[in-house]
mmCIF file of C-alpha atoms and ligand atoms in Angstrom:
data_model
loop_
_atom_site.group_PDB
_atom_site.id
_atom_site.type_symbol
_atom_site.label_atom_id
_atom_site.label_comp_id
_atom_site.label_asym_id
_atom_site.label_seq_id
_atom_site.Cartn_x
_atom_site.Cartn_y
_atom_site.Cartn_z
ATOM 1 C CA MET A 1 83.495 -119.110 -105.920
ATOM 2 C CA THR A 2 84.484 -116.195 -108.134
ATOM 3 C CA ALA A 3 82.319 -114.239 -110.538
ATOM 4 C CA GLU A 4 84.185 -115.864 -113.431
ATOM 5 C CA GLN A 5 83.290 -119.395 -112.402
ATOM 6 C CA PRO A 6 79.498 -119.701 -112.203
ATOM 7 C CA SER A 7 78.177 -123.011 -110.988
ATOM 8 C CA ALA A 8 74.821 -124.743 -110.850
ATOM 9 C CA THR A 9 74.936 -124.666 -107.053
ATOM 10 C CA GLU A 10 75.608 -120.959 -106.812
ATOM 11 C CA PRO A 11 72.577 -119.125 -105.402
ATOM 12 C CA ASP A 12 70.590 -116.941 -107.844
ATOM 13 C CA THR A 13 71.409 -113.856 -105.801
ATOM 14 C CA ALA A 14 75.144 -114.486 -106.077
ATOM 15 C CA ARG A 15 74.881 -114.994 -109.829
ATOM 16 C CA ARG A 16 72.809 -111.857 -110.375
ATOM 17 C CA LEU A 17 75.100 -109.832 -108.122
ATOM 18 C CA ALA A 18 78.107 -110.963 -110.157
ATOM 19 C CA ALA A 19 76.302 -110.051 -113.394
ATOM 20 C CA VAL A 20 75.378 -106.568 -112.116
ATOM 21 C CA THR A 21 78.949 -106.064 -110.920
ATOM 22 C CA ARG A 22 80.251 -106.956 -114.386
ATOM 23 C CA ARG A 23 77.815 -104.517 -116.036
ATOM 24 C CA LEU A 24 78.856 -101.845 -113.564
ATOM 25 C CA HIS A 25 82.536 -102.388 -114.321
ATOM 26 C CA LEU A 26 81.880 -102.128 -118.060
ATOM 27 C CA ALA A 27 79.938 -98.907 -117.511
ATOM 28 C CA CYS A 28 82.879 -97.559 -115.483
ATOM 29 C CA GLU A 29 85.269 -98.478 -118.273
ATOM 30 C CA ARG A 30 83.108 -96.657 -120.835
ATOM 31 C CA ALA A 31 82.894 -93.618 -118.539
ATOM 32 C CA GLY A 32 86.648 -93.592 -117.987
ATOM 33 C CA VAL A 33 86.480 -94.133 -114.225
ATOM 34 C CA LEU A 34 87.950 -96.907 -112.091
ATOM 35 C CA PRO A 35 85.534 -99.672 -111.080
ATOM 36 C CA GLY A 36 86.366 -98.954 -107.442
ATOM 37 C CA ASP A 37 85.175 -95.364 -107.864
ATOM 38 C CA VAL A 38 81.497 -96.352 -108.094
ATOM 39 C CA ARG A 39 79.925 -98.080 -105.113
ATOM 40 C CA LEU A 40 77.204 -100.655 -105.651
ATOM 41 C CA VAL A 41 74.551 -100.516 -102.950
ATOM 42 C CA ALA A 42 72.455 -103.693 -103.182
ATOM 43 C CA VAL A 43 68.913 -102.648 -102.274
ATOM 44 C CA SER A 44 67.589 -105.476 -100.108
ATOM 45 C CA LYS A 45 64.318 -103.958 -98.824
ATOM 46 C CA PHE A 46 61.588 -106.574 -98.153
ATOM 47 C CA HIS A 47 63.984 -109.475 -98.744
ATOM 48 C CA ALA A 48 64.504 -112.078 -96.022
ATOM 49 C CA PRO A 49 67.782 -112.800 -94.167
ATOM 50 C CA PRO A 50 68.683 -116.000 -96.111
ATOM 51 C CA VAL A 51 68.645 -114.021 -99.373
ATOM 52 C CA LEU A 52 70.787 -111.296 -97.817
ATOM 53 C CA ALA A 53 73.198 -113.964 -96.525
ATOM 54 C CA ASP A 54 73.652 -115.253 -100.093
ATOM 55 C CA ALA A 55 74.850 -111.782 -101.105
ATOM 56 C CA LEU A 56 76.997 -111.367 -97.976
ATOM 57 C CA GLU A 57 78.677 -114.726 -98.604
ATOM 58 C CA THR A 58 80.057 -113.352 -101.892
ATOM 59 C CA GLY A 59 81.829 -110.640 -99.929
ATOM 60 C CA HIS A 60 79.408 -107.843 -100.781
ATOM 61 C CA ARG A 61 78.956 -105.450 -97.862
ATOM 62 C CA HIS A 62 76.885 -102.400 -98.916
ATOM 63 C CA PHE A 63 73.101 -102.758 -98.667
ATOM 64 C CA GLY A 64 70.186 -100.359 -99.059
ATOM 65 C CA GLU A 65 67.028 -100.456 -96.957
ATOM 66 C CA SER A 66 64.030 -98.129 -96.879
ATOM 67 C CA ARG A 67 62.636 -98.644 -93.375
ATOM 68 C CA VAL A 68 64.215 -98.144 -89.967
ATOM 69 C CA GLN A 69 62.062 -100.806 -88.297
ATOM 70 C CA GLU A 70 62.807 -103.417 -90.933
ATOM 71 C CA VAL A 71 66.534 -102.857 -90.448
ATOM 72 C CA GLN A 72 66.244 -103.130 -86.680
ATOM 73 C CA SER A 73 64.462 -106.480 -86.914
ATOM 74 C CA LYS A 74 66.367 -107.999 -89.829
ATOM 75 C CA TRP A 75 70.001 -106.896 -89.708
ATOM 76 C CA PRO A 76 71.584 -107.173 -86.213
ATOM 77 C CA PRO A 77 72.455 -110.914 -86.463
ATOM 78 C CA LEU A 78 73.742 -110.481 -90.035
ATOM 79 C CA ARG A 79 75.884 -107.507 -89.046
ATOM 80 C CA GLU A 80 77.430 -109.627 -86.323
ATOM 81 C CA ARG A 81 78.097 -112.544 -88.657
ATOM 82 C CA TYR A 82 79.491 -110.358 -91.504
ATOM 83 C CA PRO A 83 81.817 -107.644 -90.160
ATOM 84 C CA GLY A 84 82.203 -104.545 -92.300
ATOM 85 C CA THR A 85 78.546 -104.516 -93.376
ATOM 86 C CA ARG A 86 77.362 -100.989 -94.249
ATOM 87 C CA LEU A 87 73.670 -100.111 -94.322
ATOM 88 C CA HIS A 88 72.309 -97.273 -96.435
ATOM 89 C CA LEU A 89 68.938 -95.623 -95.772
ATOM 90 C CA ILE A 90 67.466 -94.912 -99.200
ATOM 91 C CA GLY A 91 63.818 -94.213 -98.331
ATOM 92 C CA PRO A 92 62.037 -91.160 -96.927
ATOM 93 C CA LEU A 93 62.796 -90.571 -93.242
ATOM 94 C CA GLN A 94 60.241 -89.287 -90.735
ATOM 95 C CA THR A 95 61.647 -86.736 -88.300
ATOM 96 C CA ASN A 96 60.540 -88.808 -85.296
ATOM 97 C CA LYS A 97 62.667 -91.710 -86.580
ATOM 98 C CA ALA A 98 65.832 -89.619 -87.050
ATOM 99 C CA ALA A 99 67.507 -90.861 -83.859
ATOM 100 C CA ALA A 100 66.751 -94.491 -84.684
ATOM 101 C CA ALA A 101 68.096 -93.997 -88.209
ATOM 102 C CA VAL A 102 71.359 -92.512 -86.919
ATOM 103 C CA GLY A 103 71.710 -95.587 -84.722
ATOM 104 C CA ALA A 104 70.876 -98.148 -87.395
ATOM 105 C CA PHE A 105 72.436 -96.805 -90.599
ATOM 106 C CA ASP A 106 75.921 -95.924 -91.851
ATOM 107 C CA VAL A 107 74.826 -93.698 -94.739
ATOM 108 C CA LEU A 108 71.646 -91.616 -95.089
ATOM 109 C CA HIS A 109 70.562 -90.851 -98.668
ATOM 110 C CA SER A 110 67.353 -88.908 -98.043
ATOM 111 C CA VAL A 111 68.056 -85.722 -96.064
ATOM 112 C CA ASP A 112 65.589 -83.228 -97.549
ATOM 113 C CA ARG A 113 64.215 -80.714 -95.052
ATOM 114 C CA PRO A 114 65.391 -78.491 -92.190
ATOM 115 C CA ARG A 115 63.413 -80.169 -89.401
ATOM 116 C CA LEU A 116 64.888 -83.527 -90.351
ATOM 117 C CA ALA A 117 68.393 -82.027 -90.575
ATOM 118 C CA ALA A 118 67.978 -80.556 -87.084
ATOM 119 C CA ALA A 119 66.769 -83.871 -85.653
ATOM 120 C CA LEU A 120 69.678 -85.730 -87.269
ATOM 121 C CA ALA A 121 72.155 -83.205 -85.869
ATOM 122 C CA THR A 122 70.750 -83.661 -82.359
ATOM 123 C CA ALA A 123 70.927 -87.450 -82.650
ATOM 124 C CA MET A 124 74.500 -87.323 -83.960
ATOM 125 C CA GLU A 125 75.564 -85.088 -81.089
ATOM 126 C CA ARG A 126 73.994 -87.410 -78.524
ATOM 127 C CA THR A 127 75.387 -90.642 -79.921
ATOM 128 C CA GLY A 128 78.678 -89.553 -81.474
ATOM 129 C CA ARG A 129 77.664 -91.530 -84.572
ATOM 130 C CA ARG A 130 77.998 -89.517 -87.790
ATOM 131 C CA PRO A 131 76.599 -91.379 -90.816
ATOM 132 C CA ASP A 132 77.500 -89.801 -94.159
ATOM 133 C CA CYS A 133 74.570 -87.785 -95.495
ATOM 134 C CA PHE A 134 73.264 -87.229 -98.999
ATOM 135 C CA VAL A 135 70.827 -84.405 -99.671
ATOM 136 C CA GLN A 136 67.960 -85.721 -101.803
ATOM 137 C CA VAL A 137 66.964 -83.379 -104.636
ATOM 138 C CA ASN A 138 63.586 -83.545 -106.383
ATOM 139 C CA THR A 139 65.226 -83.097 -109.789
ATOM 140 C CA GLY A 140 61.935 -83.463 -111.665
ATOM 141 C CA ASP A 141 60.277 -80.926 -109.341
ATOM 142 C CA GLU A 142 57.397 -83.398 -109.007
ATOM 143 C CA ALA A 143 54.546 -82.621 -106.608
ATOM 144 C CA HIS A 144 54.350 -85.042 -103.663
ATOM 145 C CA LYS A 145 57.842 -86.389 -104.279
ATOM 146 C CA SER A 146 60.519 -86.404 -101.588
ATOM 147 C CA GLY A 147 63.552 -84.216 -102.023
ATOM 148 C CA VAL A 148 64.388 -80.542 -101.789
ATOM 149 C CA PRO A 149 63.273 -78.494 -104.842
ATOM 150 C CA VAL A 150 66.022 -77.824 -107.382
ATOM 151 C CA ALA A 151 65.965 -74.059 -106.777
ATOM 152 C CA ALA A 152 66.414 -74.552 -103.017
ATOM 153 C CA ALA A 153 69.110 -77.239 -103.141
ATOM 154 C CA GLY A 154 72.160 -74.993 -102.800
ATOM 155 C CA ALA A 155 70.790 -73.064 -99.826
ATOM 156 C CA PHE A 156 69.638 -76.261 -98.136
ATOM 157 C CA VAL A 157 73.065 -77.896 -98.460
ATOM 158 C CA LYS A 158 74.615 -74.784 -96.896
ATOM 159 C CA GLU A 159 72.102 -74.935 -94.067
ATOM 160 C CA CYS A 160 72.799 -78.641 -93.433
ATOM 161 C CA VAL A 161 76.530 -78.037 -93.232
ATOM 162 C CA GLY A 162 76.676 -74.530 -91.734
ATOM 163 C CA THR A 163 73.747 -74.529 -89.333
ATOM 164 C CA TYR A 164 73.476 -78.187 -88.424
ATOM 165 C CA GLY A 165 77.020 -79.439 -88.977
ATOM 166 C CA LEU A 166 75.879 -82.524 -90.863
ATOM 167 C CA PRO A 167 78.514 -84.562 -92.715
ATOM 168 C CA VAL A 168 77.034 -83.952 -96.174
ATOM 169 C CA VAL A 169 79.015 -85.858 -98.808
ATOM 170 C CA GLY A 170 76.836 -85.503 -101.886
ATOM 171 C CA LEU A 171 73.449 -85.336 -103.601
ATOM 172 C CA MET A 172 70.897 -88.040 -104.377
ATOM 173 C CA CYS A 173 67.946 -88.200 -106.793
ATOM 174 C CA ILE A 174 65.189 -90.501 -108.017
ATOM 175 C CA PRO A 175 64.263 -89.387 -111.561
ATOM 176 C CA PRO A 176 60.582 -89.118 -112.534
ATOM 177 C CA TYR A 177 59.124 -92.447 -113.585
ATOM 178 C CA GLY A 178 58.837 -92.984 -117.342
ATOM 179 C CA ARG A 179 61.018 -90.058 -118.433
ATOM 180 C CA ASP A 180 64.543 -90.104 -119.815
ATOM 181 C CA PRO A 181 66.658 -90.125 -116.640
ATOM 182 C CA ARG A 182 69.823 -88.822 -118.277
ATOM 183 C CA PRO A 183 69.037 -85.065 -118.093
ATOM 184 C CA GLN A 184 68.031 -85.571 -114.437
ATOM 185 C CA PHE A 185 71.384 -87.190 -113.672
ATOM 186 C CA ALA A 186 73.211 -84.391 -115.504
ATOM 187 C CA LEU A 187 71.255 -81.809 -113.508
ATOM 188 C CA LEU A 188 72.180 -83.494 -110.216
ATOM 189 C CA ARG A 189 75.835 -83.541 -111.229
ATOM 190 C CA ALA A 190 75.740 -79.807 -112.056
ATOM 191 C CA LEU A 191 74.035 -79.006 -108.739
ATOM 192 C CA ALA A 192 76.630 -81.017 -106.806
ATOM 193 C CA ALA A 193 79.453 -79.185 -108.564
ATOM 194 C CA GLU A 194 77.855 -75.840 -107.618
ATOM 195 C CA CYS A 195 77.699 -77.001 -104.000
ATOM 196 C CA GLY A 196 81.273 -78.268 -104.021
ATOM 197 C CA LEU A 197 80.098 -81.837 -103.338
ATOM 198 C CA ARG A 198 81.861 -84.837 -104.860
ATOM 199 C CA GLN A 199 79.459 -87.736 -104.437
ATOM 200 C CA LEU A 200 76.360 -88.562 -106.492
ATOM 201 C CA SER A 201 73.876 -91.252 -105.422
ATOM 202 C CA MET A 202 71.914 -91.974 -108.586
ATOM 203 C CA GLY A 203 70.941 -94.899 -110.789
ATOM 204 C CA MET A 204 68.742 -97.954 -110.073
ATOM 205 C CA SER A 205 68.180 -101.311 -111.824
ATOM 206 C CA ALA A 206 66.755 -99.739 -114.978
ATOM 207 C CA ASP A 207 69.273 -96.955 -115.439
ATOM 208 C CA PHE A 208 72.453 -97.448 -113.396
ATOM 209 C CA GLU A 209 74.696 -97.597 -116.463
ATOM 210 C CA THR A 210 73.308 -94.254 -117.654
ATOM 211 C CA ALA A 211 73.906 -92.831 -114.181
ATOM 212 C CA VAL A 212 77.541 -93.954 -114.274
ATOM 213 C CA ALA A 213 77.935 -92.242 -117.647
ATOM 214 C CA GLU A 214 76.752 -89.022 -115.933
ATOM 215 C CA GLY A 215 79.127 -89.326 -112.997
ATOM 216 C CA ALA A 216 77.365 -91.472 -110.367
ATOM 217 C CA THR A 217 79.615 -92.454 -107.463
ATOM 218 C CA THR A 218 76.965 -94.658 -105.809
ATOM 219 C CA VAL A 219 74.299 -96.690 -107.605
ATOM 220 C CA ARG A 220 71.357 -98.240 -105.725
ATOM 221 C CA VAL A 221 70.329 -101.482 -107.392
ATOM 222 C CA GLY A 222 67.527 -103.720 -106.096
ATOM 223 C CA GLU A 223 65.655 -105.993 -108.493
ATOM 224 C CA ALA A 224 68.591 -106.620 -110.824
ATOM 225 C CA VAL A 225 70.453 -108.109 -107.838
ATOM 226 C CA PHE A 226 67.686 -109.779 -105.809
ATOM 227 C CA GLY A 227 64.975 -110.396 -108.389
ATOM 228 C CA PRO A 228 61.405 -109.149 -107.922
ATOM 229 C CA ARG A 229 60.672 -107.852 -104.435
ATOM 230 C CA PRO A 230 58.339 -109.949 -102.255
ATOM 231 C CA ARG A 231 54.987 -108.307 -101.551
ATOM 232 C CA HIS A 232 54.868 -106.694 -98.128
HETATM 233 C C1 PLP B 1 63.763 -99.410 -104.140
HETATM 234 C C2 PLP B 1 64.728 -98.333 -104.435
HETATM 235 C C3 PLP B 1 65.839 -98.569 -105.257
HETATM 236 C C4 PLP B 1 66.075 -99.875 -106.001
HETATM 237 O O1 PLP B 1 65.199 -99.932 -107.084
HETATM 238 P P1 PLP B 1 65.336 -101.116 -108.185
HETATM 239 O O2 PLP B 1 64.483 -100.651 -109.292
HETATM 240 O O3 PLP B 1 64.819 -102.364 -107.523
HETATM 241 O O4 PLP B 1 66.752 -101.227 -108.556
HETATM 242 C C5 PLP B 1 66.768 -97.549 -105.408
HETATM 243 N N1 PLP B 1 66.609 -96.341 -104.817
HETATM 244 C C6 PLP B 1 65.543 -96.069 -104.037
HETATM 245 C C7 PLP B 1 65.420 -94.740 -103.408
HETATM 246 C C8 PLP B 1 64.563 -97.047 -103.835
HETATM 247 O O5 PLP B 1 63.499 -96.753 -103.062
#
C-alpha cells in the first residue's frame, strides 16, 4: 500500500501518516530543501502497541516518546518485530532516569542542565551507547519551562561537549503556547549557527510547516499522525 493509493481498509494511522508526510514534503519543496533532509518523528506517547504497529507497517521507523517507563513496557516487542526502529526521547528527563534513558532511546531531545549532562555522560561511558543529543533551549524564556535559558545556551553546549563529551548534534525548542512560533524557530536557528550545530528539532502538529520554513531538520508530530491522545 503506497501513500498514493489510499484504501478503505487502510488504518487511520497509516492514512494520517501519509498525509503528514505529503505536507512535510511540500513544506520542504517550498523551503528549498530535499524531503530526506527533514526527519519526521511520529510522537506516539500514550498510544497503544496496535496503533504503533499500524505506523510501523507503513515502513515508518522514527518515534517520539516522553517517558522512560512507558518505552520500557511498550516498545521491546515492537523493536524486535520492526528492525531499524529509532526511539526519540522528547520529554523532560529526570537525572535519576538518565541511565535508563541511555539504554532505551536512540536520540535524546531534552538535555538542559549540567547535572543531567554529567549523568548521561556517566551512563554512556558505562554502556558504550551514545544516543545523539539535542540541547533544549527555553526560547521564550518562560518560567517553569524546561530548557536552558537563551543567554546560557552557548556556554551550556560548550560544557556538554567539552566537559562531558556528549554527542550534541543540535538544538531543540518548544515555543510558548499561543504565540507566533516563527520568531522562536528563527531564534533557535541563529543560536545553533552560533554554536556550530547543524540540526534543529522544532515543529509539532500545529506548526511543523513553519518550522521547516525556518530550517527544522527534525519535526516532532503527534496528533496529526495518531489523532487525539488517549487520556492517561
Ligand atoms: C507531545 C509532544 C509533541 C507532539 O505534539 P503534537 O501537538 O501532538 O504534535 C512534540 N514535542 C514534544 C516535546 C511533545 O511533548
